[in-house]
Coordinates of C-alpha atoms and ligand atoms in Angstrom, one line a residue:
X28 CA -5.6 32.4 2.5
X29 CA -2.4 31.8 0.5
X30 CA -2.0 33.1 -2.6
X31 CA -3.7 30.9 -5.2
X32 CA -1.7 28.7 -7.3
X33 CA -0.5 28.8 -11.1
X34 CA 1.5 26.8 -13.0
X35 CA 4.6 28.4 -11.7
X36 CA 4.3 28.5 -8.4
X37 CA 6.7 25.9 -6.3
X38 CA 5.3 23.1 -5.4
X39 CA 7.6 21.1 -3.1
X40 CA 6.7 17.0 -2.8
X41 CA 7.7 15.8 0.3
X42 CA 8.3 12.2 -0.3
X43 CA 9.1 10.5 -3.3
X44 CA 7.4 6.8 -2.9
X45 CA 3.6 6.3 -4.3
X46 CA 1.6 8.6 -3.8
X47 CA 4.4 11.2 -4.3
X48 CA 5.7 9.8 -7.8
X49 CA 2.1 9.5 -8.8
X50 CA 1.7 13.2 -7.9
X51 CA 4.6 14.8 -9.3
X52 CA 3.6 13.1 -12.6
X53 CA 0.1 14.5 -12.6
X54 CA 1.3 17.9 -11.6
X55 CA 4.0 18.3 -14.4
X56 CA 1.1 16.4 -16.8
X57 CA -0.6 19.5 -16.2
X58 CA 1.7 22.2 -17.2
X59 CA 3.4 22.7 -13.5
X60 CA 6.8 24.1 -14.6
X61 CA 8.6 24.0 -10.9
X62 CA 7.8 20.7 -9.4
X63 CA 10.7 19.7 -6.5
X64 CA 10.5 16.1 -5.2
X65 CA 12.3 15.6 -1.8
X66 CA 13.2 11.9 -0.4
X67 CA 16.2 10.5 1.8
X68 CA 16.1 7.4 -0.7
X69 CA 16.9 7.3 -4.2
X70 CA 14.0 6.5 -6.1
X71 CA 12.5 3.7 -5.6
X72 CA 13.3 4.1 -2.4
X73 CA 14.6 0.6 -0.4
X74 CA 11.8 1.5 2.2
X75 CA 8.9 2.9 0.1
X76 CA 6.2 0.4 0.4
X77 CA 5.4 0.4 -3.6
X78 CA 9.2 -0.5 -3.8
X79 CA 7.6 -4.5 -4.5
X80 CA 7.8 -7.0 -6.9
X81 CA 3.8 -7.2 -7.1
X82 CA 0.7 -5.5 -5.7
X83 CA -3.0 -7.0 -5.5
X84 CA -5.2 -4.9 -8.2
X85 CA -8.8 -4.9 -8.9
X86 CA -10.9 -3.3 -11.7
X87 CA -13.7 -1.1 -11.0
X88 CA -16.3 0.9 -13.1
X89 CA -17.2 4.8 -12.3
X90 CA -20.1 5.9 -9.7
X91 CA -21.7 8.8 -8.6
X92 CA -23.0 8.0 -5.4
X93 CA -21.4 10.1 -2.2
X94 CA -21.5 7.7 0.5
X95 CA -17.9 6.1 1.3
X96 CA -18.8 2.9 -0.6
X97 CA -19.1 4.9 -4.0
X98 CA -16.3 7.4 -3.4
X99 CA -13.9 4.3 -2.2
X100 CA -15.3 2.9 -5.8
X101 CA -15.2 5.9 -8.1
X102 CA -11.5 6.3 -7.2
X103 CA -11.0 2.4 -7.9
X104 CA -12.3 3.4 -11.2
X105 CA -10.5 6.0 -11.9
X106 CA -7.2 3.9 -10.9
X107 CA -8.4 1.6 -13.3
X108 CA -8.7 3.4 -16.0
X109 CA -4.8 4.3 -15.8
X110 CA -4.1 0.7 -15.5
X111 CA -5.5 0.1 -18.6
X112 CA -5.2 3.2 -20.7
X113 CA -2.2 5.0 -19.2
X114 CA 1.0 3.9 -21.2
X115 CA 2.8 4.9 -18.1
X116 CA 1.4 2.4 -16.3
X117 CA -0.3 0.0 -18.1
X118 CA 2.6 -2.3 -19.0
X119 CA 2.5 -3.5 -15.9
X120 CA -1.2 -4.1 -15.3
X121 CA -1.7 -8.3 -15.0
X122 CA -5.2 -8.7 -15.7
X123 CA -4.9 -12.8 -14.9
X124 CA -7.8 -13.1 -12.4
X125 CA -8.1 -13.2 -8.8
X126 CA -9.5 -15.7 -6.0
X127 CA -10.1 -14.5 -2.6
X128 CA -11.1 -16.6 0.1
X129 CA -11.2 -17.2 3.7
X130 CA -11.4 -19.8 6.4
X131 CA -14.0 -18.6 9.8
X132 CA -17.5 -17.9 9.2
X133 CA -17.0 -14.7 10.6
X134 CA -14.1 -14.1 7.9
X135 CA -16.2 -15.6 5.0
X136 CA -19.1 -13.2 6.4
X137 CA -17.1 -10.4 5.4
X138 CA -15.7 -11.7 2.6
X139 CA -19.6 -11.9 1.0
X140 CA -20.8 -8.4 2.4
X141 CA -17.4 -6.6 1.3
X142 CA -16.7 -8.2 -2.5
X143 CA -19.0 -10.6 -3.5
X144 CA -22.4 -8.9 -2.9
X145 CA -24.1 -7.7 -5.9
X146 CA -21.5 -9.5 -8.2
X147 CA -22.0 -12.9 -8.0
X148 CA -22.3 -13.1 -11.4
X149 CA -18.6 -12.5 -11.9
X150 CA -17.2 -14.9 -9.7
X151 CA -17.3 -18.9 -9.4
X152 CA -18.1 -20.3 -5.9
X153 CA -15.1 -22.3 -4.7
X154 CA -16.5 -25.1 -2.5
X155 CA -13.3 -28.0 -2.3
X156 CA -9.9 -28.6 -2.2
X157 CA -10.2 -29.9 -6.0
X158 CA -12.3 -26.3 -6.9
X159 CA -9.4 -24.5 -5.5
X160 CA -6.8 -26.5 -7.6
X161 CA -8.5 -26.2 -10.7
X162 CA -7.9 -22.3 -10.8
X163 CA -4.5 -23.2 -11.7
X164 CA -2.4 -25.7 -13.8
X165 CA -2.1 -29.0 -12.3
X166 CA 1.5 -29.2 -9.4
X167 CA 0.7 -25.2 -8.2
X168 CA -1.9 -26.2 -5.9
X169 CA -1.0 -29.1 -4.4
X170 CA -2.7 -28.5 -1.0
X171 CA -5.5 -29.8 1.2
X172 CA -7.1 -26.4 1.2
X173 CA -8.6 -27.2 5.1
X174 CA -12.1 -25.6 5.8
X175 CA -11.3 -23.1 2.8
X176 CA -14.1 -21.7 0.9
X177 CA -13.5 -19.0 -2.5
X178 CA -14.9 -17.5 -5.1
X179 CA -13.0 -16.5 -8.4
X180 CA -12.9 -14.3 -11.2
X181 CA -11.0 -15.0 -14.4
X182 CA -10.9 -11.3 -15.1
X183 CA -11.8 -7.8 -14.0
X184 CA -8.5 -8.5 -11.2
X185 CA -5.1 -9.6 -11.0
X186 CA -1.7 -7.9 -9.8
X187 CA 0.8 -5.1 -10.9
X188 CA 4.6 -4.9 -10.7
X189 CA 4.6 -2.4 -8.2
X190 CA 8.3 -1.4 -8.6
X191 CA 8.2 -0.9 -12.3
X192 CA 5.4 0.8 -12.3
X193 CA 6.6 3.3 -8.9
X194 CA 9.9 3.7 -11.6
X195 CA 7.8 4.5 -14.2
X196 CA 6.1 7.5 -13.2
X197 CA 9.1 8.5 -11.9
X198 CA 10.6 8.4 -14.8
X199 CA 7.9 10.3 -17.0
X200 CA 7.9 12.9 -14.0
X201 CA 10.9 13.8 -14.6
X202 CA 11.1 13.5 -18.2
X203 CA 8.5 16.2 -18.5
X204 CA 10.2 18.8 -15.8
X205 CA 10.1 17.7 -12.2
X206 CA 13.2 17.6 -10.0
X207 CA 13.7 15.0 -8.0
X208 CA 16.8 15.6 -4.9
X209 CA 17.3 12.3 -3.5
X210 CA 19.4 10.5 -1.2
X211 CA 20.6 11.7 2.4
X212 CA 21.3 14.6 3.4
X213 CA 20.3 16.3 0.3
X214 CA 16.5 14.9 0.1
X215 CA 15.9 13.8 3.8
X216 CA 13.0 16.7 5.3
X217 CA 14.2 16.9 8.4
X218 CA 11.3 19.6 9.2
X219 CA 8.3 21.5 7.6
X220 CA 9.4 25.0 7.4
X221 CA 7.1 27.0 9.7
X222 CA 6.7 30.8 9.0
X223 CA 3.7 32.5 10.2
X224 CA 1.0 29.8 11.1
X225 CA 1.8 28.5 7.7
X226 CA 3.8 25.8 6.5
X227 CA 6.6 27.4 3.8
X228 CA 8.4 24.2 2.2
X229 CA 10.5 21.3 4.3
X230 CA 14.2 21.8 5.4
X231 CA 16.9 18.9 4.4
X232 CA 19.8 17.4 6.6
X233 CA 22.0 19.4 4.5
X234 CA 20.5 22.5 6.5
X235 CA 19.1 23.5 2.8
X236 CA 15.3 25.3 3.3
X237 CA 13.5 24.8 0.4
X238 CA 11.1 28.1 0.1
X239 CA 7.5 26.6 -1.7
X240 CA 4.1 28.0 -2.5
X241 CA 2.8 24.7 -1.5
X242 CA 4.3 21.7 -0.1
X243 CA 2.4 18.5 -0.5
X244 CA 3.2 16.3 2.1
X245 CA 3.6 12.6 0.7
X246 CA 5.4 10.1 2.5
X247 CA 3.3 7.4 3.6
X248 CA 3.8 5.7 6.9
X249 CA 6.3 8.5 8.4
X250 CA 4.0 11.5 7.9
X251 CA 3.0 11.6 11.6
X252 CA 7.4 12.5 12.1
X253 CA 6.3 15.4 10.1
X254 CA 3.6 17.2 11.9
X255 CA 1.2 16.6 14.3
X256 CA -2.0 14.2 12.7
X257 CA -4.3 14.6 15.6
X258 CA -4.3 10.8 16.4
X259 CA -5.5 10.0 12.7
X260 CA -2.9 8.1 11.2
X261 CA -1.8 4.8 12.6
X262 CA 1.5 3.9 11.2
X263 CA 1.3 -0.3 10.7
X264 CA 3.5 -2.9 9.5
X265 CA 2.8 -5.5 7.5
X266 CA 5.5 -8.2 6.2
X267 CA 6.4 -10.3 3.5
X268 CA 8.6 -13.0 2.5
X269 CA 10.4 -14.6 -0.9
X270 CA 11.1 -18.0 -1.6
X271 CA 13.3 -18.7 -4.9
X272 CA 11.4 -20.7 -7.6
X273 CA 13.4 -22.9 -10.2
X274 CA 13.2 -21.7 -14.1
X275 CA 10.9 -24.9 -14.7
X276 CA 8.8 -23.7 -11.7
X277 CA 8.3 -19.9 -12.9
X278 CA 7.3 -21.6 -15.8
X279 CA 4.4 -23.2 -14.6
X280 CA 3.4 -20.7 -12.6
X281 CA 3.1 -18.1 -14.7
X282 CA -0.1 -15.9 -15.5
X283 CA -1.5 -17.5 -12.5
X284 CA -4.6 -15.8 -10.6
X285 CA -4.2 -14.0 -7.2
X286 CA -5.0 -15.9 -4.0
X287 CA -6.3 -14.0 -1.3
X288 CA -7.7 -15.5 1.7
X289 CA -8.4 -12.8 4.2
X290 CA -7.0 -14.6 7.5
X291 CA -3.8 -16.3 5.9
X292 CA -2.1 -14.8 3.5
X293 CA -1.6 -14.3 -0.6
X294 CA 1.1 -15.4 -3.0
X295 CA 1.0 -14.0 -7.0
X296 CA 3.0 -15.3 -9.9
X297 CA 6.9 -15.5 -8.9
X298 CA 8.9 -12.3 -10.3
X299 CA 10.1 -12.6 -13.6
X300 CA 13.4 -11.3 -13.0
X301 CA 14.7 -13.2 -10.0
X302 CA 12.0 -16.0 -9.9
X303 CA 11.2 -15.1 -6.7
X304 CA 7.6 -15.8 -5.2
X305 CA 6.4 -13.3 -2.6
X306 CA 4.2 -14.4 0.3
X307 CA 2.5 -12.0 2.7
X308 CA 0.4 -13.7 5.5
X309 CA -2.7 -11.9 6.6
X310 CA -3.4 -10.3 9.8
X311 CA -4.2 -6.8 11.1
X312 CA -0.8 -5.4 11.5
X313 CA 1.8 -4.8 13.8
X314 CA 3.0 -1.2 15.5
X315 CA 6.1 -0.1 17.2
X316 CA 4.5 1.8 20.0
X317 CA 6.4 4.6 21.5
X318 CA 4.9 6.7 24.4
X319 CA 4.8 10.1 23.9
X320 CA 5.8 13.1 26.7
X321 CA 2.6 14.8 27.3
X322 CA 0.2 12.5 26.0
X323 CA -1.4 9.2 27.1
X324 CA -1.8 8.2 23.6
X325 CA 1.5 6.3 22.4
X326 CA 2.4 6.8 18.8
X327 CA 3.6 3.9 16.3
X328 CA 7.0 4.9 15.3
X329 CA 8.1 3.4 11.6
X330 CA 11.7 1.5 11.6
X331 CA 13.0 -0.1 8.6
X332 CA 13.9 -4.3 8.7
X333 CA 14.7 -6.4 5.9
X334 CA 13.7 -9.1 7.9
X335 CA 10.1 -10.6 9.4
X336 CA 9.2 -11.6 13.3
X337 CA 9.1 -15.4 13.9
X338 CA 5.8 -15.5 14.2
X339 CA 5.1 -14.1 10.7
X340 CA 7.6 -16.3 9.1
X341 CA 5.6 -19.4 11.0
X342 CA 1.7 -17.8 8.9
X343 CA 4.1 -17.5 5.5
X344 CA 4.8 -21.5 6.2
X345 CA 1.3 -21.8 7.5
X346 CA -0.3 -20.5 4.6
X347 CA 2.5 -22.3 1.9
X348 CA 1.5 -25.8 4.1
X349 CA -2.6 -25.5 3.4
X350 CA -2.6 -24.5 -0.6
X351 CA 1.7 -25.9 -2.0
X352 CA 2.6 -27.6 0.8
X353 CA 5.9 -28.8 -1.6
X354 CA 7.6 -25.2 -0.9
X355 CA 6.8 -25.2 2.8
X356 CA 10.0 -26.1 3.8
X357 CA 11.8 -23.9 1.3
X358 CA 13.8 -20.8 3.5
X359 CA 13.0 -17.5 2.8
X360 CA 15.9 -15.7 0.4
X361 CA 14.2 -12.3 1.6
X362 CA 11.9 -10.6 3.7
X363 CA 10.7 -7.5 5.1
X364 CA 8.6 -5.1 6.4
X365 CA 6.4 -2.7 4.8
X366 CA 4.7 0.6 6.5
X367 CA 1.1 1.9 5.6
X368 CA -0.9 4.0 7.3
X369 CA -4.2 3.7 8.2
X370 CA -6.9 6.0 8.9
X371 CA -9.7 5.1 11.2
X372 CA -12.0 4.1 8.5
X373 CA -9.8 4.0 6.2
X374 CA -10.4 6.3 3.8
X375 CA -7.8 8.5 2.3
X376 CA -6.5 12.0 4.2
X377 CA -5.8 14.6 1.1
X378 CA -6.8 17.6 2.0
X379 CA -5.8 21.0 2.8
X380 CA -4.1 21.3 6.7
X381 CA -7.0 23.1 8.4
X382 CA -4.4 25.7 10.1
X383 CA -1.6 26.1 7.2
X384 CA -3.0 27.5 4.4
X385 CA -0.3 26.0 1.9
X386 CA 0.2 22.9 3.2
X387 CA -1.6 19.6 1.1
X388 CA -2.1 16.5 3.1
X389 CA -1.7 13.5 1.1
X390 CA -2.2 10.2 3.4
X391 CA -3.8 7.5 5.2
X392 CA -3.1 4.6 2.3
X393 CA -4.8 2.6 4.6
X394 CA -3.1 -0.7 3.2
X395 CA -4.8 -0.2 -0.5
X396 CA -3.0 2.8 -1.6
X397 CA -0.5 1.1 -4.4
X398 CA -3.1 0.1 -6.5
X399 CA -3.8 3.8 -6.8
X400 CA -0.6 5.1 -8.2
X401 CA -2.1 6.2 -11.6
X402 CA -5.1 8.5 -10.3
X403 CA -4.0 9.1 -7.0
X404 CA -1.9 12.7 -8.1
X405 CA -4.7 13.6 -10.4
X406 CA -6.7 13.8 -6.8
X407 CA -4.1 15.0 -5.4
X408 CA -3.4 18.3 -7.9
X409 CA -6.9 18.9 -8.1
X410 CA -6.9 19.3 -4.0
X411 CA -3.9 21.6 -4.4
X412 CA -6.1 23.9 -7.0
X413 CA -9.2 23.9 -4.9
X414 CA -11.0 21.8 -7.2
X415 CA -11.4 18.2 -5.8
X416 CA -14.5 17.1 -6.3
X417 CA -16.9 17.3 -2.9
X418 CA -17.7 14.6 -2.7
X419 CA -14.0 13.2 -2.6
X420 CA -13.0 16.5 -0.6
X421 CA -15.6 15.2 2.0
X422 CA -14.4 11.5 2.4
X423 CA -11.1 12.7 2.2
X424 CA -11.1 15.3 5.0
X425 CA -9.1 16.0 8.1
X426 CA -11.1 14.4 10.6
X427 CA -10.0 14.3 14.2
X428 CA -13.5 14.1 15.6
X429 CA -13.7 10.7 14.3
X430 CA -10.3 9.4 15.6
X431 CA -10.9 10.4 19.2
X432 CA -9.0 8.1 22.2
X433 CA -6.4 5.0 21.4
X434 CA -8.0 3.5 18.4
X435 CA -4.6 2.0 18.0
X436 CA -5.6 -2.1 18.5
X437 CA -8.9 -2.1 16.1
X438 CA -8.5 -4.7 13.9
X439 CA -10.4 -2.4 11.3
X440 CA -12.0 -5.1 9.0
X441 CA -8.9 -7.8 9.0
X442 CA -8.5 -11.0 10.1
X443 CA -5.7 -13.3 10.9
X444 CA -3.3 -13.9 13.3
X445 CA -6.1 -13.9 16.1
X446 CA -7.4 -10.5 14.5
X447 CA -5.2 -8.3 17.1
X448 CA -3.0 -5.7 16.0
X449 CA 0.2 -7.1 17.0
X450 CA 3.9 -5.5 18.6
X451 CA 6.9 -5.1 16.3
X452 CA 9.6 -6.6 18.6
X453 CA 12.4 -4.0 19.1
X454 CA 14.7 -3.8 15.7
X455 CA 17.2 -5.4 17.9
X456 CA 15.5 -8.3 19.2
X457 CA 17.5 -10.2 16.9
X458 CA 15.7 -13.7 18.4
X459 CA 12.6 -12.8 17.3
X460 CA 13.5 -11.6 14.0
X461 CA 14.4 -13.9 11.0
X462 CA 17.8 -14.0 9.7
X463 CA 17.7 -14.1 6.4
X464 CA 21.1 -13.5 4.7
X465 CA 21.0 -11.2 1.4
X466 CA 23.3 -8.9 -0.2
X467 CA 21.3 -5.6 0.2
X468 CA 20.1 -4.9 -3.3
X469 CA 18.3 -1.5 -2.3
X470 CA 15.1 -3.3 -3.2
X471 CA 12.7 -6.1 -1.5
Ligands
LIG19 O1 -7.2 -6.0 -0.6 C1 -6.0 -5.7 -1.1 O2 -5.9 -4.8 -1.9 C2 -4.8 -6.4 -0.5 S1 -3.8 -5.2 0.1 C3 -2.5 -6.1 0.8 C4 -2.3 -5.9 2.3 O3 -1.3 -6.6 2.7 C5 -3.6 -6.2 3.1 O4 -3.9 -7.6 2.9 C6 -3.4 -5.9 4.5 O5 -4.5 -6.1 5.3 C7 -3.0 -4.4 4.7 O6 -4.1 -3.6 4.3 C8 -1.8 -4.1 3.8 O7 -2.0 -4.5 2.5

């Protein structure tokens, strides 16, 4: 056992994105006097996936229940109450309703059994074109809506500025004690420090070792770079593009409701800043697979690109040509890809290591981990003082048995784009990669 923690022991982040942010707020929230947040990118970091102009958000309401259902909800709950209550965070809560839709039967199937059962009382039933349209003011929707079938809610959803609200807790973080080192080679963890079975704190590419009592290990998609995850965590890719809106066209579209169909694709209100509206199409993902030496597993290796395959650009048009066909032909200004990792069933992986005493696990987003940002590092501390609830600790535990054999092409639950998990071309395919021109400005 390592020594148990107090509030000032060194706690070393590794990571400074979401879940990291979100933690190191929580920790120093709670009286932690020596919080040390390590990333290669200042903060918000140009690669971090909550480094966006919006995220999907949905309110839920607290439950006890212990099957993965309730757990998946009670933390939902829990997110939402910081959304709402949390001045940290709740500036940038849009609660302007949501619709989410789909196309295949099989795709509507899921669609009923995973959101609409048992609250049908909150949503409308979208059954036309002309239903779909009059969710919004009249010239956003102008589409044909083809074999498209929704339900919406006015309330209870809507979206969050992901980037202000990343910035934000990084902010209040450090306002209340943590340090952040940022910025290569000063914050890039080059390796967990190993010392005795144990994990000991995370060496930088300035040759710096950073001695901790525990070292949380936060950063998202590039975990399994870290340390071995046992064939848990399947880094995936999913991509997004911009278009540029006139000032008469933010106009219109503003405080509009999400749209979600589960096979194409979503678009939220354009950005207020830039007037830029952000597409993602839908699909199951896309790995870089590398083999590995030793293994017949191959692992999905992360690689940043501020650009999107051709064949994702083609869904973004798809998508814009079924519900505003009039920006269909409008170029993308920017684009990129965005890494999550997902667990195979999705549920989060914070947790103790079983064989390093002080090392915290905190991954496996699974492609819904933004919308946790306020709660998330209250989970997170309580699993680095022993105290997470069992219920969560259970859910949340290091589970090899259950991601046994390549499990890399499941689908897990998504549709779209021929529901296959898809190959990244090499970063330097540069045919099969948009080229869209844009001063880097460190964000996306
Ligand atoms: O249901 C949601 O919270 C939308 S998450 C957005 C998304 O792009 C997914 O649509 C995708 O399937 C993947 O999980 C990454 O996140």
């Amino acid at each position: 056992m390592a020594v148990p923690v107090s509030h000032d022991s060194k706690i070393l982040i590794v990571g400074g994105g979401t879940w990291a942010c979100s933690t190191a707020l929580h920790l120093v929230r709670r009286g932690y006097s020596n919080v040390t947040v390590l990333d290669a990118h200042p903060i918000p970091s140009a690669i971090s996936a909550g480094n966006d102009v919006n995220k999907i958000a949905e309110l839920a309401s607290p439950t006890q229940g212990d099957d993965p259902e309730s757990v998946a909800q009670a933390a939902a709950a829990a997110a939402a109450d910081g959304w709402l209550h949390d001045p940290v965070f709740s500036p940038y809560y849009h609660d302007t309703g949501f619709i989410v839709s789909g196309s295949s039967l099989d795709a509507l199937k899921h669609v009923i059994e995973s959101e609409i059962r048992g609250r049908e009382q909150e949503y409308t039933k979208l059954d036309s074109a002309d239903a779909f349209r009059a969710c919004m003011p009249k010239g956003v929707l102008t589409g044909e809506f083809p074999r498209w079938k929704g339900w919406y809610k006015s309330k209870g959803a809507g979206w969050v500025h992901a980037r202000k609200a990343l910035v934000s807790a990084y902010t209040e973080a450090k306002r209340l004690g943590a340090t952040f080192i940022t910025g290569s080679p000063q914050g890039e963890v080059v390796s967990l420090l190993r010392n005795d079975g144990d994990i000991r704190g995370a060496k930088t590419a300035d040759g710096l070792e950073h001695i901790a009592h525990r070292t949380i290990l936060a950063v998202g998609a590039s975990a399994t770079q870290l340390l071995d995850f046992e064939n848990q965590l399947r880094p995936t890719a999913w991509t997004l593009g911009h278009i540029k809106m006139t000032q008469e066209e933010a106009q219109l579209y503003k405080n509009l409701p999400v749209l979600f169909n589960v096979e194409k694709g979503f678009f939220m209100e354009p950005d207020e800043d830039k007037h830029e509206l952000k597409i993602c199409d839908e699909h199951p993902g896309y790995c870089n697979w590398v083999t590995q030496s030793g293994s017949d597993i191959p692992k999905s290796i992360p690689f940043a690109k501020q650009q999107v395959p051709l064949d994702s650009e083609q869904r973004i048009k798809q998508f814009l040509s079924e519900t505003m066909p009039h920006l269909a032909d409008r170029p993308l200004v920017h684009a990129r890809i965005c890494w999550c990792a997902d667990t195979r069933d999705r549920g989060f992986l914070i947790t103790y290591h079983p064989s390093h005493p002080s090392l915290v696990i905190a991954a496996g987003d699974s492609g819904h981990g933004f919308a946790h940002i306020p709660s998330i590092g209250g989970y997170i501390s309580d699993c680095l003082e022993g105290k997470l609830e069992e219920r969560f600790a259970r859910q949340w535990r290091w589970r090899p048995e259950i991601a046994k054999g390549f499990w890399g092409k499941d689908p897990l639950d998504r549709f779209g784009a021929g529901r296959e998990v898809m190959d990244l071309p090499p970063p330097s395919a540069e045919g099969r990669w948009t080229h869209i021109k844009r001063e880097s400005d460190g964000g996306t």
